[in-house]
mmCIF file of C-alpha atoms in Angstrom:
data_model
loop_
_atom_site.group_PDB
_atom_site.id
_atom_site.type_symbol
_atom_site.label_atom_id
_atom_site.label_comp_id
_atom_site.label_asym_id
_atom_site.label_seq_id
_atom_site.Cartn_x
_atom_site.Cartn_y
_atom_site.Cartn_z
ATOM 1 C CA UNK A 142 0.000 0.000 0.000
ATOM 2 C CA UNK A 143 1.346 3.457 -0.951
ATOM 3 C CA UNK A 144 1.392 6.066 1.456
ATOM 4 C CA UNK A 145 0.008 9.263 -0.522
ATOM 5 C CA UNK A 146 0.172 12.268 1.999
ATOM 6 C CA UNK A 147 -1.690 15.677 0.943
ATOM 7 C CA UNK A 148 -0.564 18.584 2.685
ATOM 8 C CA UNK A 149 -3.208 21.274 2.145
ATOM 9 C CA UNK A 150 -6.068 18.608 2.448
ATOM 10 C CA UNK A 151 -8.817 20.209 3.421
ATOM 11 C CA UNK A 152 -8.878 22.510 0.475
ATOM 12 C CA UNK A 153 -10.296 21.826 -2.525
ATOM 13 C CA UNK A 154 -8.068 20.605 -4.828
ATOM 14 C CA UNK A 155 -6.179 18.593 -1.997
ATOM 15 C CA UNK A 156 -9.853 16.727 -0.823
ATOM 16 C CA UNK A 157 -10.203 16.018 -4.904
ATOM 17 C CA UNK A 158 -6.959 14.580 -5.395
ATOM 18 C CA UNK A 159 -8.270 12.565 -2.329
ATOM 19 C CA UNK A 160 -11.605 11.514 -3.953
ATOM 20 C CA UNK A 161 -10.202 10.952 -7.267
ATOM 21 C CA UNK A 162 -7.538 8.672 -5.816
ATOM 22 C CA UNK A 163 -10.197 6.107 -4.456
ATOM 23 C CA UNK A 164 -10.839 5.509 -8.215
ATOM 24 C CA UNK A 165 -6.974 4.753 -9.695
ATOM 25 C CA UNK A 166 -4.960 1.898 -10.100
ATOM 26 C CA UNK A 167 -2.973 1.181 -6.652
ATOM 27 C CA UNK A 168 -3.841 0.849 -3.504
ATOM 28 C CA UNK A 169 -3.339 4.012 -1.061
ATOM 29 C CA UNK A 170 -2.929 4.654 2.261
ATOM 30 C CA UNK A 171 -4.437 8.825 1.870
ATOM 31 C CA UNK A 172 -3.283 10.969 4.883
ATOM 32 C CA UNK A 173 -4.829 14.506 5.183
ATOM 33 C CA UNK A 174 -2.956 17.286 6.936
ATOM 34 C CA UNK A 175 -4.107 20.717 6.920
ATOM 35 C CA UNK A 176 -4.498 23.153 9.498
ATOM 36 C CA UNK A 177 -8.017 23.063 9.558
ATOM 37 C CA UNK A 178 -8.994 19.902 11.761
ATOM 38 C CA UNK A 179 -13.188 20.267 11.683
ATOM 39 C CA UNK A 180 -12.726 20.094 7.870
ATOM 40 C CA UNK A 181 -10.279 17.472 7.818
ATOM 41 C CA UNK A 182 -12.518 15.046 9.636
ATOM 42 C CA UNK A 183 -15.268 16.290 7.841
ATOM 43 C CA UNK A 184 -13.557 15.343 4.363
ATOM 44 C CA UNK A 185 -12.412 12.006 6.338
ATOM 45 C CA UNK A 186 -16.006 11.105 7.383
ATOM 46 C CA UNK A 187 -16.944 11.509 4.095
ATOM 47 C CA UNK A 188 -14.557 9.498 1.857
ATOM 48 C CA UNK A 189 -14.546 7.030 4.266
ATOM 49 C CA UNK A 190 -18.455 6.131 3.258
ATOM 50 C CA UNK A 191 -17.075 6.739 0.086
ATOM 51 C CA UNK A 192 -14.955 3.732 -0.170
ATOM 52 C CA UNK A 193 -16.848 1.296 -0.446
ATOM 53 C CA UNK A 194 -17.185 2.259 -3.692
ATOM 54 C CA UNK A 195 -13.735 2.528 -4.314
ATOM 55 C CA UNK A 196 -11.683 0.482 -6.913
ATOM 56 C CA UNK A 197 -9.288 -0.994 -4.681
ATOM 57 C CA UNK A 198 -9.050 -1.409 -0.592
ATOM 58 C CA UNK A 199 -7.663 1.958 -0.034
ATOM 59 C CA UNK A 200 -7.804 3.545 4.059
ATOM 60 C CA UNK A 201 -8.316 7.244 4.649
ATOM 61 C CA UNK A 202 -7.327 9.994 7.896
ATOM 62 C CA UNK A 203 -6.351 12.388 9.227
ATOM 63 C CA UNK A 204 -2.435 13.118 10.084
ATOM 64 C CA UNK A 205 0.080 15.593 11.343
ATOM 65 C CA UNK A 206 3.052 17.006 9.368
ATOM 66 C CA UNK A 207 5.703 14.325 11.413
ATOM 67 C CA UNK A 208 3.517 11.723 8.602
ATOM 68 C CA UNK A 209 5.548 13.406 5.747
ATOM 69 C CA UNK A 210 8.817 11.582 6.658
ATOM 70 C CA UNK A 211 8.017 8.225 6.020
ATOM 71 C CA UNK A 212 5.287 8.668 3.116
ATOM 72 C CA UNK A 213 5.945 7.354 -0.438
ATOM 73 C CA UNK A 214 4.433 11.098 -2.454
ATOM 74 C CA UNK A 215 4.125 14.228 -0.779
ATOM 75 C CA UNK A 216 1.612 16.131 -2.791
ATOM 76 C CA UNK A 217 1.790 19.912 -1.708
ATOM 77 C CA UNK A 218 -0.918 21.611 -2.529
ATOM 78 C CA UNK A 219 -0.948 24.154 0.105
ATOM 79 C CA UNK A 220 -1.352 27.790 -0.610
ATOM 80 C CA UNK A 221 -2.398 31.511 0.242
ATOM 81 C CA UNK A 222 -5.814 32.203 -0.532
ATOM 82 C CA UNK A 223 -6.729 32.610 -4.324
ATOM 83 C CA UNK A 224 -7.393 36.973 -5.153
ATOM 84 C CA UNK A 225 -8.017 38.589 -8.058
ATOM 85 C CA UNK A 226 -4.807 38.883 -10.276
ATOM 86 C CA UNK A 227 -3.586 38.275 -13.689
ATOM 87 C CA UNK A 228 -0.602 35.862 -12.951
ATOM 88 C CA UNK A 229 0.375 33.181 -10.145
ATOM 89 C CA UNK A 230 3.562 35.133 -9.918
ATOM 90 C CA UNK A 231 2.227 37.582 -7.668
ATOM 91 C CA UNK A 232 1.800 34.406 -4.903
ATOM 92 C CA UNK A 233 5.562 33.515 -4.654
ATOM 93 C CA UNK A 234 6.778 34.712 -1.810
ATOM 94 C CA UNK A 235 3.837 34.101 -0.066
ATOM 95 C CA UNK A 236 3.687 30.716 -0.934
ATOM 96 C CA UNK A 237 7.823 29.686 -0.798
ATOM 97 C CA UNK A 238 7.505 30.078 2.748
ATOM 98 C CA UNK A 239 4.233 27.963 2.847
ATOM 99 C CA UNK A 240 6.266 25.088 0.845
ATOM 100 C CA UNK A 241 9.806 26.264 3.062
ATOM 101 C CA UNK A 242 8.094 24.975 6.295
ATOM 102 C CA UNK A 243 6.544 22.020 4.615
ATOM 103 C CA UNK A 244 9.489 20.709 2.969
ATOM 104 C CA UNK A 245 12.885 22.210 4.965
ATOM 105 C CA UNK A 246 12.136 18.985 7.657
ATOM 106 C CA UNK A 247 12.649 16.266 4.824
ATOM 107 C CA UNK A 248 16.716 17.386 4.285
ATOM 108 C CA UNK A 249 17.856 15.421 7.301
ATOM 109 C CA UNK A 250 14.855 12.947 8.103
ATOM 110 C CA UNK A 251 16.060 9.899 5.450
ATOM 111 C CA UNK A 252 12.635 10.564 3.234
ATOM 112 C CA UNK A 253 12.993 8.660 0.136
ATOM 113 C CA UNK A 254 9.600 9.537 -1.125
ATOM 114 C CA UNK A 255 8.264 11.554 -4.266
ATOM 115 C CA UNK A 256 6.992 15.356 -4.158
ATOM 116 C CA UNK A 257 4.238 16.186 -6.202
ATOM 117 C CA UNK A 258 4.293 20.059 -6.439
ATOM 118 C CA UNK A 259 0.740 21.658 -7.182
ATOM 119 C CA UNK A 260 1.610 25.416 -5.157
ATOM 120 C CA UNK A 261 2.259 27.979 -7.769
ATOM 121 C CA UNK A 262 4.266 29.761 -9.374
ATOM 122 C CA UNK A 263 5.339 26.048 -9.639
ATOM 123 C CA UNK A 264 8.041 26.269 -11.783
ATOM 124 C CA UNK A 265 9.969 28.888 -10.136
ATOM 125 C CA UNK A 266 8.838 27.021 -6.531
ATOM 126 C CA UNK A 267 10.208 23.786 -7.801
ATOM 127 C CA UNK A 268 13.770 25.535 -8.634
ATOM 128 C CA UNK A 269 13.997 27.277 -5.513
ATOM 129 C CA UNK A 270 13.363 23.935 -3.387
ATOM 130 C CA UNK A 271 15.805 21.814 -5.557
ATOM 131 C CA UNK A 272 18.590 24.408 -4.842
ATOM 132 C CA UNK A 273 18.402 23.727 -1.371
ATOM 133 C CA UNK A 274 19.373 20.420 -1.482
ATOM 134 C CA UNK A 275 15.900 18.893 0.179
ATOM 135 C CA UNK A 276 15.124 16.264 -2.389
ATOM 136 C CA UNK A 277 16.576 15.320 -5.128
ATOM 137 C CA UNK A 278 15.138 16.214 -8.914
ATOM 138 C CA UNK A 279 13.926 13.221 -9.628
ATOM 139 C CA UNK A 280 11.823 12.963 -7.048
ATOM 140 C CA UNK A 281 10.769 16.233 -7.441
ATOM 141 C CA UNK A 282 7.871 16.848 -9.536
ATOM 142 C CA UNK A 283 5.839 19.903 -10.648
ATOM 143 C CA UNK A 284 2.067 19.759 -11.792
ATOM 144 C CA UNK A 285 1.058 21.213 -14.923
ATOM 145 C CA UNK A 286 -0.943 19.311 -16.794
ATOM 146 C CA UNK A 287 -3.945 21.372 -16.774
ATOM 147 C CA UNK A 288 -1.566 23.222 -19.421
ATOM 148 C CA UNK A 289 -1.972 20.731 -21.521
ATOM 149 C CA UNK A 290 -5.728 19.430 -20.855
ATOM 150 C CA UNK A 291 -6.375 23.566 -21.837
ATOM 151 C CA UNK A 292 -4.803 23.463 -25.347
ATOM 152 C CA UNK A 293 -6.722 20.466 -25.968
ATOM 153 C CA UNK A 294 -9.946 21.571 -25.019
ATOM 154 C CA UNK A 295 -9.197 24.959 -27.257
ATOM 155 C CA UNK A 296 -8.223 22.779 -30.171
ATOM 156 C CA UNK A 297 -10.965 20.649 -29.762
ATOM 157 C CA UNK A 298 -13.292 23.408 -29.506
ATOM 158 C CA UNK A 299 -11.171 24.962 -32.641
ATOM 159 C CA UNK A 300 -11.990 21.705 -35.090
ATOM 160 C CA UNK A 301 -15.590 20.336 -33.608
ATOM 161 C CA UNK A 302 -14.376 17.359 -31.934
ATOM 162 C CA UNK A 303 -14.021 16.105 -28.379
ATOM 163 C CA UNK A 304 -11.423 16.686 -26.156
ATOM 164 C CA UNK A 305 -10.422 13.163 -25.412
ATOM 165 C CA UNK A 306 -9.460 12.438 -29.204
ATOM 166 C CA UNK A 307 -7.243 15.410 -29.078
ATOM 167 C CA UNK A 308 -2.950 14.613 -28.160
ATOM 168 C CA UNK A 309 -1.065 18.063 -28.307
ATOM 169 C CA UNK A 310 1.338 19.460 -25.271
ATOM 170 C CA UNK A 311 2.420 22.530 -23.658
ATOM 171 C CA UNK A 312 5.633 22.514 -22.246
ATOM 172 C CA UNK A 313 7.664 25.702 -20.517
ATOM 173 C CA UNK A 314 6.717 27.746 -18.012
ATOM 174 C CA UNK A 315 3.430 27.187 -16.112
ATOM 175 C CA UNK A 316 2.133 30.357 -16.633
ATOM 176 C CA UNK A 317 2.720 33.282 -19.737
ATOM 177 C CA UNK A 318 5.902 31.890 -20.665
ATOM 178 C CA UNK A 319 4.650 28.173 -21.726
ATOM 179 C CA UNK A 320 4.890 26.988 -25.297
ATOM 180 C CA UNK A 321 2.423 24.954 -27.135
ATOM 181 C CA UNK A 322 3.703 22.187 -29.405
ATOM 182 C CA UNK A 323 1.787 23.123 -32.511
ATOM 183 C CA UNK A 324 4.283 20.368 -34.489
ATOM 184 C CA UNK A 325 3.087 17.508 -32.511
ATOM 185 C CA UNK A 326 -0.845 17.517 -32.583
ATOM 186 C CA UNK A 327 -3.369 14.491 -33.211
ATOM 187 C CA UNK A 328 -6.634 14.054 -33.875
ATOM 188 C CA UNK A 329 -7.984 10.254 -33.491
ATOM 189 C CA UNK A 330 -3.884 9.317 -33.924
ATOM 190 C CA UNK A 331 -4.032 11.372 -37.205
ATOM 191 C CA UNK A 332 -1.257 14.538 -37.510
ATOM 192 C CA UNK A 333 -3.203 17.706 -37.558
ATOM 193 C CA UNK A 334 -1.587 20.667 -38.959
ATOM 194 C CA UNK A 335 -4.023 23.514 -37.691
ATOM 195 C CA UNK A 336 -5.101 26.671 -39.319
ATOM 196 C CA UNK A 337 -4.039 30.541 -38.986
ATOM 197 C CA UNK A 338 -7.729 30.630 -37.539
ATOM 198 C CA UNK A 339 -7.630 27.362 -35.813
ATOM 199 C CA UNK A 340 -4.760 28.025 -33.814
ATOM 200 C CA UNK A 341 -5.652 31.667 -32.868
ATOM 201 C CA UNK A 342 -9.119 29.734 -31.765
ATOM 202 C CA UNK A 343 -7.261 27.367 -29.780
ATOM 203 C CA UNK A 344 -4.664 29.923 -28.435
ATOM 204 C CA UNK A 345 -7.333 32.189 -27.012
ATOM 205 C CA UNK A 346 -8.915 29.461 -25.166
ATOM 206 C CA UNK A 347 -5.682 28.327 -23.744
ATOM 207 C CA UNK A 348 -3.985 31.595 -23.091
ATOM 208 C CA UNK A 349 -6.641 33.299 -21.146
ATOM 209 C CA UNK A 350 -8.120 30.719 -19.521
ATOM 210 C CA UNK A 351 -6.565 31.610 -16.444
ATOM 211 C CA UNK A 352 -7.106 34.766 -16.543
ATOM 212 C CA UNK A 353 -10.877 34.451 -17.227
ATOM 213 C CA UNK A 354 -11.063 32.124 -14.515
ATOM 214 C CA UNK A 355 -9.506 34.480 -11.669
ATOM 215 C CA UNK A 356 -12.045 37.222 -12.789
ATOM 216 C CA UNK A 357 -15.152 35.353 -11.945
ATOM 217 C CA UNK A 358 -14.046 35.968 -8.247
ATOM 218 C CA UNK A 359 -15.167 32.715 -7.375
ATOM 219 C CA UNK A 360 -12.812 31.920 -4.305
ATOM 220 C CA UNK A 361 -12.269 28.796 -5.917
ATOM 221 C CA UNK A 362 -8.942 26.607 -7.925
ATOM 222 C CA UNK A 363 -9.243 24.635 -10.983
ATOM 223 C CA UNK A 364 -10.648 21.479 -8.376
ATOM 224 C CA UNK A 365 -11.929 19.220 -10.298
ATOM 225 C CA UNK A 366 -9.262 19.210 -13.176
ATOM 226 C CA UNK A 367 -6.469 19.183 -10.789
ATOM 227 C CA UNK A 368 -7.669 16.987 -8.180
ATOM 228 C CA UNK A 369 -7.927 14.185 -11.301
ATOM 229 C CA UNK A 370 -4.923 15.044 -12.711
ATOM 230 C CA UNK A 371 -2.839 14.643 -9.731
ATOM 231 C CA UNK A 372 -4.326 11.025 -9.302
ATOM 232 C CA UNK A 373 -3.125 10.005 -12.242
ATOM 233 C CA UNK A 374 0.022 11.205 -11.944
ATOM 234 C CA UNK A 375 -0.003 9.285 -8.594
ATOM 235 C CA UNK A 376 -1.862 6.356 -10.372
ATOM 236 C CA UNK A 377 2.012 5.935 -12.729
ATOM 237 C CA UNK A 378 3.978 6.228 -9.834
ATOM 238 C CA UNK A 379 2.293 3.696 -7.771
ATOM 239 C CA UNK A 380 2.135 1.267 -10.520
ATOM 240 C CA UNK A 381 5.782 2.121 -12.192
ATOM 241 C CA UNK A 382 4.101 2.254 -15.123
ATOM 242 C CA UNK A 383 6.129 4.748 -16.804
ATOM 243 C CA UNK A 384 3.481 6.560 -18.362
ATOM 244 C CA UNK A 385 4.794 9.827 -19.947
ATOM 245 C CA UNK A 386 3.005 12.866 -19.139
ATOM 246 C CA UNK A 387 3.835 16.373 -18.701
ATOM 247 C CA UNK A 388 5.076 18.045 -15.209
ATOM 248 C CA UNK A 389 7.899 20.422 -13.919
ATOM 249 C CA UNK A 390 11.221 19.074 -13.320
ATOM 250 C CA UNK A 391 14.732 20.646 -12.675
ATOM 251 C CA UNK A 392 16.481 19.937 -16.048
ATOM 252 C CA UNK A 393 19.950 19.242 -16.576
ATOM 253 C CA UNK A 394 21.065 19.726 -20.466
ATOM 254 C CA UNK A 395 17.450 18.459 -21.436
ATOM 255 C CA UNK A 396 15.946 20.733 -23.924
ATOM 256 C CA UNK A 397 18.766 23.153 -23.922
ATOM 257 C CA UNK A 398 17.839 24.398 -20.418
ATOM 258 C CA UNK A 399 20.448 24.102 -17.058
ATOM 259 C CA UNK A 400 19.454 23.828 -13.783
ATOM 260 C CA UNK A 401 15.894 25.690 -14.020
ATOM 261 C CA UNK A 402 12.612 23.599 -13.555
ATOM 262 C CA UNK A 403 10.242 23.683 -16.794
ATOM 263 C CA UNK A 404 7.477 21.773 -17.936
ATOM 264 C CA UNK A 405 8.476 18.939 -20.231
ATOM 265 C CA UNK A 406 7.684 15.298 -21.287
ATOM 266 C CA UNK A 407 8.235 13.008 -18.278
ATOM 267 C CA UNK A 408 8.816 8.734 -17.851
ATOM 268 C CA UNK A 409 7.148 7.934 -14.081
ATOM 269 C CA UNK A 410 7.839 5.183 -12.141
ATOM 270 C CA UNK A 411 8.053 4.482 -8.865
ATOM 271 C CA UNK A 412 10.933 6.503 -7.949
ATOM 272 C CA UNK A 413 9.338 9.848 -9.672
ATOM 273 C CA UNK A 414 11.439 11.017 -12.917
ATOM 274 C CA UNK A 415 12.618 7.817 -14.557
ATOM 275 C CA UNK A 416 13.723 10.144 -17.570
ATOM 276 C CA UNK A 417 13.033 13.420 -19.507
ATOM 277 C CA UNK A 418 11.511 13.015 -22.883
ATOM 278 C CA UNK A 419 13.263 14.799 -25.413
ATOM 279 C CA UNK A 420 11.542 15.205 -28.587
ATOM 280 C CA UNK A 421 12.729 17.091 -31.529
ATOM 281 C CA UNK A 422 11.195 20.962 -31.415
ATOM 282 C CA UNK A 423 11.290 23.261 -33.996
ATOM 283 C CA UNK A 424 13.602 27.030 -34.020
ATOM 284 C CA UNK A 425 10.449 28.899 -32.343
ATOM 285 C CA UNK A 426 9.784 25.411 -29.961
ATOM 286 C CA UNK A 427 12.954 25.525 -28.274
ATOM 287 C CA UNK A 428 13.271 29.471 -28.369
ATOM 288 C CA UNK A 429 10.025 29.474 -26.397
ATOM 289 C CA UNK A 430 11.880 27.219 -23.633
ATOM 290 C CA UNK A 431 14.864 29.077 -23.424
ATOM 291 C CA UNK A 432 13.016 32.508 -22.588
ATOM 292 C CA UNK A 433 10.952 30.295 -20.290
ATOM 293 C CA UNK A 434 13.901 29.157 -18.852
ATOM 294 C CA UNK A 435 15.296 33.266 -18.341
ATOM 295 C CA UNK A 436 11.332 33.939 -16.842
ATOM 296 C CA UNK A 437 11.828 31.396 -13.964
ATOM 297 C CA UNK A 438 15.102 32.308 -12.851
ATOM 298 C CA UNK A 439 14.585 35.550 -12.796
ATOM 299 C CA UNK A 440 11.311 34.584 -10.613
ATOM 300 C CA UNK A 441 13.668 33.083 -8.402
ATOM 301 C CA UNK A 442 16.020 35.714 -7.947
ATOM 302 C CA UNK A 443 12.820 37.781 -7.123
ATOM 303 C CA UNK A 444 12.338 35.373 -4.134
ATOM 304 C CA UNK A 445 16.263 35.750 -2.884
ATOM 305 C CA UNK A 446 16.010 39.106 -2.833
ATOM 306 C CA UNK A 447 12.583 39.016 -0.688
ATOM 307 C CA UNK A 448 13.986 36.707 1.081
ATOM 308 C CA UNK A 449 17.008 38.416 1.882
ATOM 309 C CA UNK A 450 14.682 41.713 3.323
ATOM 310 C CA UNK A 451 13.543 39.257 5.388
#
C-alpha cells in the first residue's frame, strides 16, 4: 500500500486529489494534513463512506506534518488564498515560505519519497526547493498538466471534436511563458496541422483561460481538473508504469535548459522522474523554452532578494 500524503487537504483541490484517488490503479494509504482539523474530519467522514465504492481497498485519515517523513508522495498543494490577479507570480513569496516549512524537515529525516508540487508559481517554486538540497530532482515533480488538458480543449473546440481524441502538449513555463507544441498535434492518432484561424481559436482558449477564470471571483482553484490530474500522476507512480506525461522538473542539459525547472515530457515510475523526454522541437519550440527558462530564474532571484529583506 502506498502512502500518498496531501498537505493542504482540506482545500479543494487537496480533498479532490483525495476523492479521485479512491478511483486509480494502486492501492493508497491517503493521509490529510491541513491546518483546519473540523474540515479534515469532515472530508475524512466523508470518503470514508465513500470507499466502499472505491476500486481498490484503499484507508483514509487524518495526520500531522511528522507523517511526511516516512510517506511514499508528498503532494503539496498548500497555498495563500486565491485573489483577483492576472498571474500566479504575484503568490511567490507568499507561498515559498508555505512550501519552506513544509518541505525544509525532509533534508535530514532519510525521506525517500516523491513530491508532487501543485503550489504555484510552480516552476519557479520547484527551482527554488531543488537548490536547497531537500530532495533530489527526480523525485521532485511539478504539476502542470492542466496546461496541456487547456490546449486540448481549445483545439478541440477549434476543429468540432471532443477533447479526449485530441494529443497536443504545452511545455515551458506554467504560466505566460509556456509553449504549445503546434508540431506535434493528433486528432484520433491522425497529424493535424491547424489553421491561422484554428490556432488563434485554440490559443485564445488556452492563453486566457486563467485569466478568465480568476475574474469570476469565485474563491475557488481549478478542483476538479487538478484533483484528477494529480491522481493520475499518482496512479504511474504507484504502478511504475512509466506513463509519460507532462510536469515540472529541474532539467539538466534536457531541452537546452540548465538547472531551471520547466514543464516537459516526463517517464514515471516508482521513484518519480525515470527520464526526460526529449523530442525534436522546432527554431520557435525551443526558443520558447529558453526565454521560459530566463522567466523562472529571474522569478527566483525575485524570491532571494525578498527573502534576503527578510
Amino acid at each position: 500500500m502506498m502512502k500518498v500524503l496531501i498537505i493542504g487537504g482540506a482545500g479543494g483541490i487537496g480533498s479532490s486529489t483525495a476523492f479521485n484517488l479512491l478511483s486509480a490503479q494502486g492501492t493508497y494509504e491517503i493521509v490529510l494534513v491541513d491546518t483546519r482539523p473540523n474540515m479534515i474530519t469532515s472530508h475524512v467522514m466523508d470518503q470514508e463512506n465513500a470507499l466502499a465504492l472505491g476500486a481498490t481497498p484503499d484507508t483514509v485519515r487524518g495526520g500531522t506534518p511528522e507523517d511526511t517523513l516516512d510517506a511514499d508522495v508528498v503532494v503539496l498543494s498548500a497555498a495563500v488564498p486565491l485573489r483577483l490577479n492576472s498571474s500566479r507570480s504575484v503568490f511567490l513569496a507568499d507561498n515559498a515560505a508555505i512550501v519552506g516549512q513544509c518541505l525544509r524537515p525532509l533534508k535530514d529525516s532519510g525521506f525517500g519519497g516523491v513530491v508532487l508540487m501543485l503550489t504555484n508559481p510552480v516552476d519557479a517554486l520547484m527551482t527554488w526547493v531543488h537548490r536547497q538540497g531537500w530532495v533530489p530532482r527526480h523525485r521532485l515533480i511539478g504539476y502542470t498538466l492542466n496546461d496541456s488538458l487547456r490546449l486540448r480543449t481549445g483545439i478541440a473546440y477549434a476543429l468540432g471534436v471532443h477533447p479526449r481524441n485530441v494529443d497536443a502538449w504545452m511545455i515551458g513555463e506554467h504560466g505566460e511563458g509556456q509553449v504549445p507544441l503546434y508540431s506535434r498535434i493528433t486528432v484520433g492518432g491522425e497529424p493535424v496541422v491547424l489553421t491561422t484561424e484554428q490556432r488563434a481559436a485554440a490559443e485564445e482558449y488556452a492563453d486566457n483561460w486563467y485569466a478568465r477564470h480568476v475574474a469570476l471571483d469565485s474563491g475557488r482553484t481549478s478542483t476538479w481538473t487538478t484533483g484528477l490530474g494529480t491522481a493520475r500522476l499518482i496512479e504511474a507512480i504507484a504502478t511504475d508504469s512509466g506513463t509519460v506525461l507532462p510536469a515540472s522538473v529541474v532539467l539538466d542539459g534536457e531541452y537546452g535548459v540548465h538547472g531551471a525547472s520547466l514543464g516537459v515530457p516526463v517517464e514515471l515510475g516508482r521513484d518519480g522522474v525515470r527520464r526526460v523526454v526529449e523530442w525534436d522541437l522546432t527554431p520557435g519550440e525551443l526558443h520558447g523554452m529558453q526565454q521560459a527558462a530566463v522567466r523562472v530564474e529571474a522569478a527566483v532571484a525575485d524570491m532571494d532578494d525578498v527573502s534576503a529583506a527578510r
